[in-house]
Amino acid sequence: MVSMKLEVSHDDERIYFTNKEFGYLGYTNYVKEFYEKIEKVNWYVQKKEDPKDKCYIYTGSTKLGKHKMLHQIVMIHWYGQEKFDEACKKKFIVKHGQTISKKSIVEHHDNKEHNCLIENLSFAPDNVNKAKGLTYDQERIEAMPDIVINFFKDFKTQKYQITLGFNKDFSIQENGKSKSITALYLVYKDDFRIVINDAANLLYNLMEYEKFALNKLQFVDYKYTETIYIQKYEDMPPMVEIDGKMVLVLDERTQLVSISPDPEFYKED
């Protein structure tokens, strides 16, 4: 593969790794002291020969330590070298006369290697990561555009949030009543395996049966955005004002592609 050199820049929220010639864009969170470190070394990414190839942003320098991949360096910055080494160290467990090897890797929640935002990264068991790649990551793409699902991790609270958006009519049962919703938010404690299991099961049930049971999920709290139905008219704009608020009109022209997590929802106990 051919390596492409990347230019590094930032705004108030993100650090960008770009190659305008090939239209490449990678990013992570902007933190002043972190940016001051990474701008001093060169960054590259390999040009994909196949769309399925995983090509991670990396540096050839040793100035930032022995790890070269951006997602690894991001995790070391936020969690510290000791936590990183402990999480990724290979462990051997003997059970029933068999030796089992266990280790964790840095997982990209959305399966996009250029997205190195801290909320998109977790330490995850290697075997769980591989299973995610064979199920959730593939089915998540298949479910679009009808269903969009993502999950995020808040560094400060160490909680996860699964978000779902619906581009077609969908209802949940709550207290014996049916409610039509456009978005759903689920908050979880710090357990990657529980989060990915619930996300995968949610997705499977929605795709196969167009429903799921809230009481079978292991979240600590949830909330939703109810659907607003309005009379459609000719040349209706993509956003309209209802009760003093601008709302998105979902139709064949305008669809949800992702639901961002609610930052305030992480803080509620």
mmCIF file of C-alpha atoms in Angstrom:
data_model
loop_
_atom_site.group_PDB
_atom_site.id
_atom_site.type_symbol
_atom_site.label_atom_id
_atom_site.label_comp_id
_atom_site.label_asym_id
_atom_site.label_seq_id
_atom_site.Cartn_x
_atom_site.Cartn_y
_atom_site.Cartn_z
ATOM 1 C CA MET A 1 0.000 0.000 0.000
ATOM 2 C CA VAL A 2 1.022 3.600 -0.634
ATOM 3 C CA SER A 3 1.325 5.888 2.417
ATOM 4 C CA MET A 4 -0.205 9.375 2.236
ATOM 5 C CA LYS A 5 1.188 12.183 4.350
ATOM 6 C CA LEU A 6 -1.445 14.060 6.351
ATOM 7 C CA GLU A 7 -1.673 17.719 7.283
ATOM 8 C CA VAL A 8 -2.622 18.474 10.890
ATOM 9 C CA SER A 9 -4.885 21.382 11.887
ATOM 10 C CA HIS A 10 -7.547 22.139 14.477
ATOM 11 C CA ASP A 11 -10.525 24.231 15.479
ATOM 12 C CA ASP A 12 -11.973 24.720 18.967
ATOM 13 C CA GLU A 13 -13.381 21.191 19.107
ATOM 14 C CA ARG A 14 -11.392 18.851 16.861
ATOM 15 C CA ILE A 15 -7.945 18.063 15.517
ATOM 16 C CA TYR A 16 -8.019 17.184 11.812
ATOM 17 C CA PHE A 17 -5.717 14.938 9.770
ATOM 18 C CA THR A 18 -6.227 15.702 6.098
ATOM 19 C CA ASN A 19 -4.937 14.941 2.642
ATOM 20 C CA LYS A 20 -6.794 17.173 0.195
ATOM 21 C CA GLU A 21 -5.401 15.426 -2.881
ATOM 22 C CA PHE A 22 -7.045 12.133 -1.924
ATOM 23 C CA GLY A 23 -9.965 13.634 -0.011
ATOM 24 C CA TYR A 24 -9.012 12.025 3.293
ATOM 25 C CA LEU A 25 -10.199 13.329 6.658
ATOM 26 C CA GLY A 26 -9.505 11.890 10.105
ATOM 27 C CA TYR A 27 -10.129 13.559 13.448
ATOM 28 C CA THR A 28 -9.938 13.457 17.221
ATOM 29 C CA ASN A 29 -10.805 15.804 20.094
ATOM 30 C CA TYR A 30 -8.899 19.067 20.401
ATOM 31 C CA VAL A 31 -6.962 19.445 23.642
ATOM 32 C CA LYS A 32 -4.259 22.104 23.603
ATOM 33 C CA GLU A 33 -1.502 20.068 25.289
ATOM 34 C CA PHE A 34 -2.279 17.031 23.129
ATOM 35 C CA TYR A 35 -2.194 19.072 19.926
ATOM 36 C CA GLU A 36 1.157 20.557 20.900
ATOM 37 C CA LYS A 37 2.574 17.023 21.036
ATOM 38 C CA ILE A 38 1.153 15.607 17.831
ATOM 39 C CA GLU A 39 1.856 18.625 15.633
ATOM 40 C CA LYS A 40 5.583 18.010 16.163
ATOM 41 C CA VAL A 41 5.593 14.652 14.341
ATOM 42 C CA ASN A 42 4.548 13.540 10.852
ATOM 43 C CA TRP A 43 1.317 11.622 10.308
ATOM 44 C CA TYR A 44 0.356 9.205 7.559
ATOM 45 C CA VAL A 45 -2.363 6.859 6.402
ATOM 46 C CA GLN A 46 -2.129 4.102 3.813
ATOM 47 C CA LYS A 47 -4.169 4.534 0.641
ATOM 48 C CA LYS A 48 -6.869 1.877 0.465
ATOM 49 C CA GLU A 49 -6.641 -0.614 -2.363
ATOM 50 C CA ASP A 50 -9.910 -2.208 -1.282
ATOM 51 C CA PRO A 51 -12.801 -0.366 0.461
ATOM 52 C CA LYS A 52 -12.821 -3.141 3.093
ATOM 53 C CA ASP A 53 -9.196 -2.476 4.067
ATOM 54 C CA LYS A 54 -8.550 -0.964 7.509
ATOM 55 C CA CYS A 55 -6.070 1.882 7.191
ATOM 56 C CA TYR A 56 -5.267 3.573 10.482
ATOM 57 C CA ILE A 57 -3.681 6.981 10.978
ATOM 58 C CA TYR A 58 -0.139 6.545 12.270
ATOM 59 C CA THR A 59 3.169 8.286 12.885
ATOM 60 C CA GLY A 60 6.588 6.944 12.032
ATOM 61 C CA SER A 61 8.124 8.820 14.957
ATOM 62 C CA THR A 62 9.007 7.394 18.381
ATOM 63 C CA LYS A 63 8.708 10.809 20.080
ATOM 64 C CA LEU A 64 5.256 9.912 21.414
ATOM 65 C CA GLY A 65 6.298 6.492 22.685
ATOM 66 C CA LYS A 66 6.391 2.976 21.293
ATOM 67 C CA HIS A 67 2.804 3.024 20.015
ATOM 68 C CA LYS A 68 2.363 4.518 16.544
ATOM 69 C CA MET A 69 -1.384 4.396 15.819
ATOM 70 C CA LEU A 70 -3.402 7.554 16.471
ATOM 71 C CA HIS A 71 -6.225 5.711 18.252
ATOM 72 C CA GLN A 72 -3.700 4.140 20.636
ATOM 73 C CA ILE A 73 -1.997 7.475 21.306
ATOM 74 C CA VAL A 74 -5.386 9.121 21.940
ATOM 75 C CA MET A 75 -6.275 6.484 24.539
ATOM 76 C CA ILE A 76 -2.893 6.853 26.251
ATOM 77 C CA HIS A 77 -3.397 10.611 26.456
ATOM 78 C CA TRP A 78 -6.844 10.327 28.062
ATOM 79 C CA TYR A 79 -6.434 7.211 30.226
ATOM 80 C CA GLY A 80 -2.700 7.201 30.889
ATOM 81 C CA GLN A 81 0.055 4.778 29.899
ATOM 82 C CA GLU A 82 -0.472 2.495 32.915
ATOM 83 C CA LYS A 83 -4.190 1.982 32.246
ATOM 84 C CA PHE A 84 -3.493 1.446 28.546
ATOM 85 C CA ASP A 85 -0.784 -1.163 29.200
ATOM 86 C CA GLU A 86 -2.931 -3.004 31.729
ATOM 87 C CA ALA A 87 -5.966 -3.089 29.421
ATOM 88 C CA CYS A 88 -4.032 -4.285 26.369
ATOM 89 C CA LYS A 89 -1.719 -6.746 28.135
ATOM 90 C CA LYS A 90 -2.234 -10.366 27.154
ATOM 91 C CA LYS A 91 -3.507 -12.419 30.094
ATOM 92 C CA PHE A 92 -3.547 -16.188 30.478
ATOM 93 C CA ILE A 93 -6.287 -17.936 32.454
ATOM 94 C CA VAL A 94 -6.355 -21.660 33.185
ATOM 95 C CA LYS A 95 -9.835 -23.167 33.364
ATOM 96 C CA HIS A 96 -10.802 -26.835 33.288
ATOM 97 C CA GLY A 97 -7.286 -27.783 32.310
ATOM 98 C CA GLN A 98 -7.195 -25.375 29.341
ATOM 99 C CA THR A 99 -5.145 -22.205 29.026
ATOM 100 C CA ILE A 100 -7.172 -19.294 27.678
ATOM 101 C CA SER A 101 -5.506 -16.188 26.286
ATOM 102 C CA LYS A 102 -7.330 -12.898 26.882
ATOM 103 C CA LYS A 103 -6.486 -9.344 25.885
ATOM 104 C CA SER A 104 -8.202 -6.098 25.004
ATOM 105 C CA ILE A 105 -7.759 -3.777 22.050
ATOM 106 C CA VAL A 106 -8.824 -0.203 21.274
ATOM 107 C CA GLU A 107 -12.229 -0.460 19.635
ATOM 108 C CA HIS A 108 -13.801 2.096 17.270
ATOM 109 C CA HIS A 109 -17.513 2.028 18.117
ATOM 110 C CA ASP A 110 -18.700 3.070 14.651
ATOM 111 C CA ASN A 111 -16.129 0.836 12.904
ATOM 112 C CA LYS A 112 -14.593 3.891 11.190
ATOM 113 C CA GLU A 113 -10.859 3.916 11.772
ATOM 114 C CA HIS A 114 -10.541 7.632 10.940
ATOM 115 C CA ASN A 115 -12.904 8.584 13.787
ATOM 116 C CA CYS A 116 -10.604 8.804 16.802
ATOM 117 C CA LEU A 117 -12.854 10.938 18.993
ATOM 118 C CA ILE A 118 -12.525 9.741 22.577
ATOM 119 C CA GLU A 119 -16.286 9.115 22.739
ATOM 120 C CA ASN A 120 -15.877 6.665 19.831
ATOM 121 C CA LEU A 121 -13.135 4.587 21.503
ATOM 122 C CA SER A 122 -13.185 1.869 24.168
ATOM 123 C CA PHE A 123 -10.970 -0.844 25.537
ATOM 124 C CA ALA A 124 -12.741 -3.999 24.390
ATOM 125 C CA PRO A 125 -11.983 -7.727 24.683
ATOM 126 C CA ASP A 126 -10.437 -8.888 21.427
ATOM 127 C CA ASN A 127 -12.918 -11.746 20.983
ATOM 128 C CA VAL A 128 -15.883 -9.418 21.570
ATOM 129 C CA ASN A 129 -14.442 -6.979 19.026
ATOM 130 C CA LYS A 130 -14.196 -9.745 16.429
ATOM 131 C CA ALA A 131 -17.774 -10.868 17.093
ATOM 132 C CA LYS A 132 -18.957 -7.256 16.738
ATOM 133 C CA GLY A 133 -17.288 -7.081 13.324
ATOM 134 C CA LEU A 134 -19.162 -10.156 12.115
ATOM 135 C CA THR A 135 -22.591 -9.131 13.424
ATOM 136 C CA TYR A 136 -23.366 -5.607 14.657
ATOM 137 C CA ASP A 137 -20.989 -3.719 12.337
ATOM 138 C CA GLN A 138 -22.443 -5.388 9.251
ATOM 139 C CA GLU A 139 -26.099 -5.357 10.317
ATOM 140 C CA ARG A 140 -25.850 -1.694 11.329
ATOM 141 C CA ILE A 141 -25.167 -0.807 7.676
ATOM 142 C CA GLU A 142 -27.911 -3.125 6.424
ATOM 143 C CA ALA A 143 -30.462 -1.447 8.709
ATOM 144 C CA MET A 144 -29.923 1.978 7.133
ATOM 145 C CA PRO A 145 -31.758 4.130 6.228
ATOM 146 C CA ASP A 146 -34.774 2.828 8.165
ATOM 147 C CA ILE A 147 -32.854 2.572 11.449
ATOM 148 C CA VAL A 148 -29.696 4.402 12.504
ATOM 149 C CA ILE A 149 -27.925 3.175 15.628
ATOM 150 C CA ASN A 150 -24.727 4.301 17.353
ATOM 151 C CA PHE A 151 -23.160 4.164 20.778
ATOM 152 C CA PHE A 152 -20.833 6.550 22.563
ATOM 153 C CA LYS A 153 -18.798 6.686 25.782
ATOM 154 C CA ASP A 154 -18.586 9.800 27.942
ATOM 155 C CA PHE A 155 -15.064 10.087 29.350
ATOM 156 C CA LYS A 156 -16.019 12.152 32.401
ATOM 157 C CA THR A 157 -18.778 9.871 33.726
ATOM 158 C CA GLN A 158 -17.506 6.674 32.029
ATOM 159 C CA LYS A 159 -21.073 5.931 30.981
ATOM 160 C CA TYR A 160 -22.225 4.721 27.577
ATOM 161 C CA GLN A 161 -25.170 5.938 25.539
ATOM 162 C CA ILE A 162 -26.847 3.991 22.733
ATOM 163 C CA THR A 163 -28.849 6.191 20.368
ATOM 164 C CA LEU A 164 -31.359 5.125 17.737
ATOM 165 C CA GLY A 165 -33.112 7.145 15.063
ATOM 166 C CA PHE A 166 -36.096 5.967 13.048
ATOM 167 C CA ASN A 167 -36.799 7.089 9.498
ATOM 168 C CA LYS A 168 -40.020 5.118 9.391
ATOM 169 C CA ASP A 169 -42.926 4.819 11.812
ATOM 170 C CA PHE A 170 -41.937 3.036 15.005
ATOM 171 C CA SER A 171 -43.679 2.677 18.350
ATOM 172 C CA ILE A 172 -42.696 1.476 21.808
ATOM 173 C CA GLN A 173 -44.902 0.187 24.588
ATOM 174 C CA GLU A 174 -44.658 2.160 27.823
ATOM 175 C CA ASN A 175 -46.973 1.593 30.787
ATOM 176 C CA GLY A 176 -49.398 -0.241 28.550
ATOM 177 C CA LYS A 177 -49.561 2.574 26.028
ATOM 178 C CA SER A 178 -48.147 2.736 22.499
ATOM 179 C CA LYS A 179 -46.004 5.785 21.709
ATOM 180 C CA SER A 180 -44.650 6.690 18.284
ATOM 181 C CA ILE A 181 -41.016 7.783 18.550
ATOM 182 C CA THR A 182 -38.351 9.228 16.270
ATOM 183 C CA ALA A 183 -35.329 8.851 18.564
ATOM 184 C CA LEU A 184 -34.374 6.684 21.544
ATOM 185 C CA TYR A 185 -31.566 7.223 24.081
ATOM 186 C CA LEU A 186 -30.307 4.488 26.423
ATOM 187 C CA VAL A 187 -27.691 5.084 29.137
ATOM 188 C CA TYR A 188 -25.437 2.311 30.472
ATOM 189 C CA LYS A 189 -22.825 1.798 33.137
ATOM 190 C CA ASP A 190 -19.194 1.203 32.123
ATOM 191 C CA ASP A 191 -19.459 -2.296 30.659
ATOM 192 C CA PHE A 192 -18.576 -2.558 26.963
ATOM 193 C CA ARG A 193 -19.803 -6.127 26.631
ATOM 194 C CA ILE A 194 -23.276 -5.357 27.993
ATOM 195 C CA VAL A 195 -23.536 -2.314 25.730
ATOM 196 C CA ILE A 196 -22.570 -4.129 22.537
ATOM 197 C CA ASN A 197 -24.776 -7.115 23.402
ATOM 198 C CA ASP A 198 -27.790 -4.841 23.876
ATOM 199 C CA ALA A 199 -26.978 -2.849 20.728
ATOM 200 C CA ALA A 200 -26.656 -6.017 18.654
ATOM 201 C CA ASN A 201 -29.844 -7.537 20.089
ATOM 202 C CA LEU A 202 -31.758 -4.300 19.557
ATOM 203 C CA LEU A 203 -30.656 -4.176 15.962
ATOM 204 C CA TYR A 204 -31.465 -7.833 15.287
ATOM 205 C CA ASN A 205 -34.975 -7.583 16.752
ATOM 206 C CA LEU A 206 -35.718 -4.366 14.894
ATOM 207 C CA MET A 207 -34.578 -5.820 11.574
ATOM 208 C CA GLU A 208 -36.243 -9.205 11.972
ATOM 209 C CA TYR A 209 -39.388 -8.409 13.993
ATOM 210 C CA GLU A 210 -39.662 -4.586 13.878
ATOM 211 C CA LYS A 211 -39.953 -4.477 17.667
ATOM 212 C CA PHE A 212 -38.027 -5.084 20.884
ATOM 213 C CA ALA A 213 -38.758 -5.414 24.591
ATOM 214 C CA LEU A 214 -37.407 -2.546 26.700
ATOM 215 C CA ASN A 215 -37.628 -4.656 29.861
ATOM 216 C CA LYS A 216 -35.103 -7.129 28.472
ATOM 217 C CA LEU A 217 -32.371 -4.515 28.051
ATOM 218 C CA GLN A 218 -29.774 -3.732 30.738
ATOM 219 C CA PHE A 219 -29.722 0.085 30.566
ATOM 220 C CA VAL A 220 -29.836 2.253 33.698
ATOM 221 C CA ASP A 221 -32.135 4.857 32.158
ATOM 222 C CA TYR A 222 -33.810 5.774 28.883
ATOM 223 C CA LYS A 223 -35.711 8.575 27.189
ATOM 224 C CA TYR A 224 -37.147 9.200 23.754
ATOM 225 C CA THR A 225 -38.323 11.860 21.326
ATOM 226 C CA GLU A 226 -41.953 11.416 20.350
ATOM 227 C CA THR A 227 -42.932 11.735 16.721
ATOM 228 C CA ILE A 228 -44.796 14.866 15.690
ATOM 229 C CA TYR A 229 -47.267 14.358 12.852
ATOM 230 C CA ILE A 230 -48.144 17.310 10.632
ATOM 231 C CA GLN A 231 -50.055 17.755 7.381
ATOM 232 C CA LYS A 232 -47.657 17.707 4.450
ATOM 233 C CA TYR A 233 -48.001 20.339 1.750
ATOM 234 C CA GLU A 234 -46.381 21.063 -1.613
ATOM 235 C CA ASP A 235 -42.870 22.546 -1.502
ATOM 236 C CA MET A 236 -42.648 21.887 2.229
ATOM 237 C CA PRO A 237 -39.168 22.905 3.501
ATOM 238 C CA PRO A 238 -36.925 20.359 5.281
ATOM 239 C CA MET A 239 -37.406 22.213 8.582
ATOM 240 C CA VAL A 240 -40.553 23.847 9.937
ATOM 241 C CA GLU A 241 -41.417 25.730 13.126
ATOM 242 C CA ILE A 242 -43.769 24.060 15.591
ATOM 243 C CA ASP A 243 -44.573 25.676 18.958
ATOM 244 C CA GLY A 244 -41.596 28.003 18.589
ATOM 245 C CA LYS A 245 -39.086 25.235 17.801
ATOM 246 C CA MET A 246 -37.548 24.229 14.485
ATOM 247 C CA VAL A 247 -38.142 20.554 13.717
ATOM 248 C CA LEU A 248 -36.839 18.324 10.934
ATOM 249 C CA VAL A 249 -39.356 16.999 8.421
ATOM 250 C CA LEU A 250 -38.560 13.360 7.707
ATOM 251 C CA ASP A 251 -39.521 12.212 4.215
ATOM 252 C CA GLU A 252 -37.932 10.787 1.081
ATOM 253 C CA ARG A 253 -35.736 13.916 0.802
ATOM 254 C CA THR A 254 -34.604 14.292 4.410
ATOM 255 C CA GLN A 255 -33.570 11.430 6.668
ATOM 256 C CA LEU A 256 -31.707 10.896 9.918
ATOM 257 C CA VAL A 257 -28.155 9.605 9.460
ATOM 258 C CA SER A 258 -27.131 9.622 13.132
ATOM 259 C CA ILE A 259 -28.464 10.635 16.542
ATOM 260 C CA SER A 260 -25.937 12.406 18.751
ATOM 261 C CA PRO A 261 -25.860 11.504 22.434
ATOM 262 C CA ASP A 262 -27.465 13.845 24.930
ATOM 263 C CA PRO A 263 -24.597 15.149 27.134
ATOM 264 C CA GLU A 264 -26.948 16.016 29.999
ATOM 265 C CA PHE A 265 -28.401 12.495 30.047
ATOM 266 C CA TYR A 266 -25.028 11.044 31.120
ATOM 267 C CA LYS A 267 -25.131 13.152 34.286
ATOM 268 C CA GLU A 268 -28.551 12.058 35.491
ATOM 269 C CA ASP A 269 -28.658 9.309 38.132
#
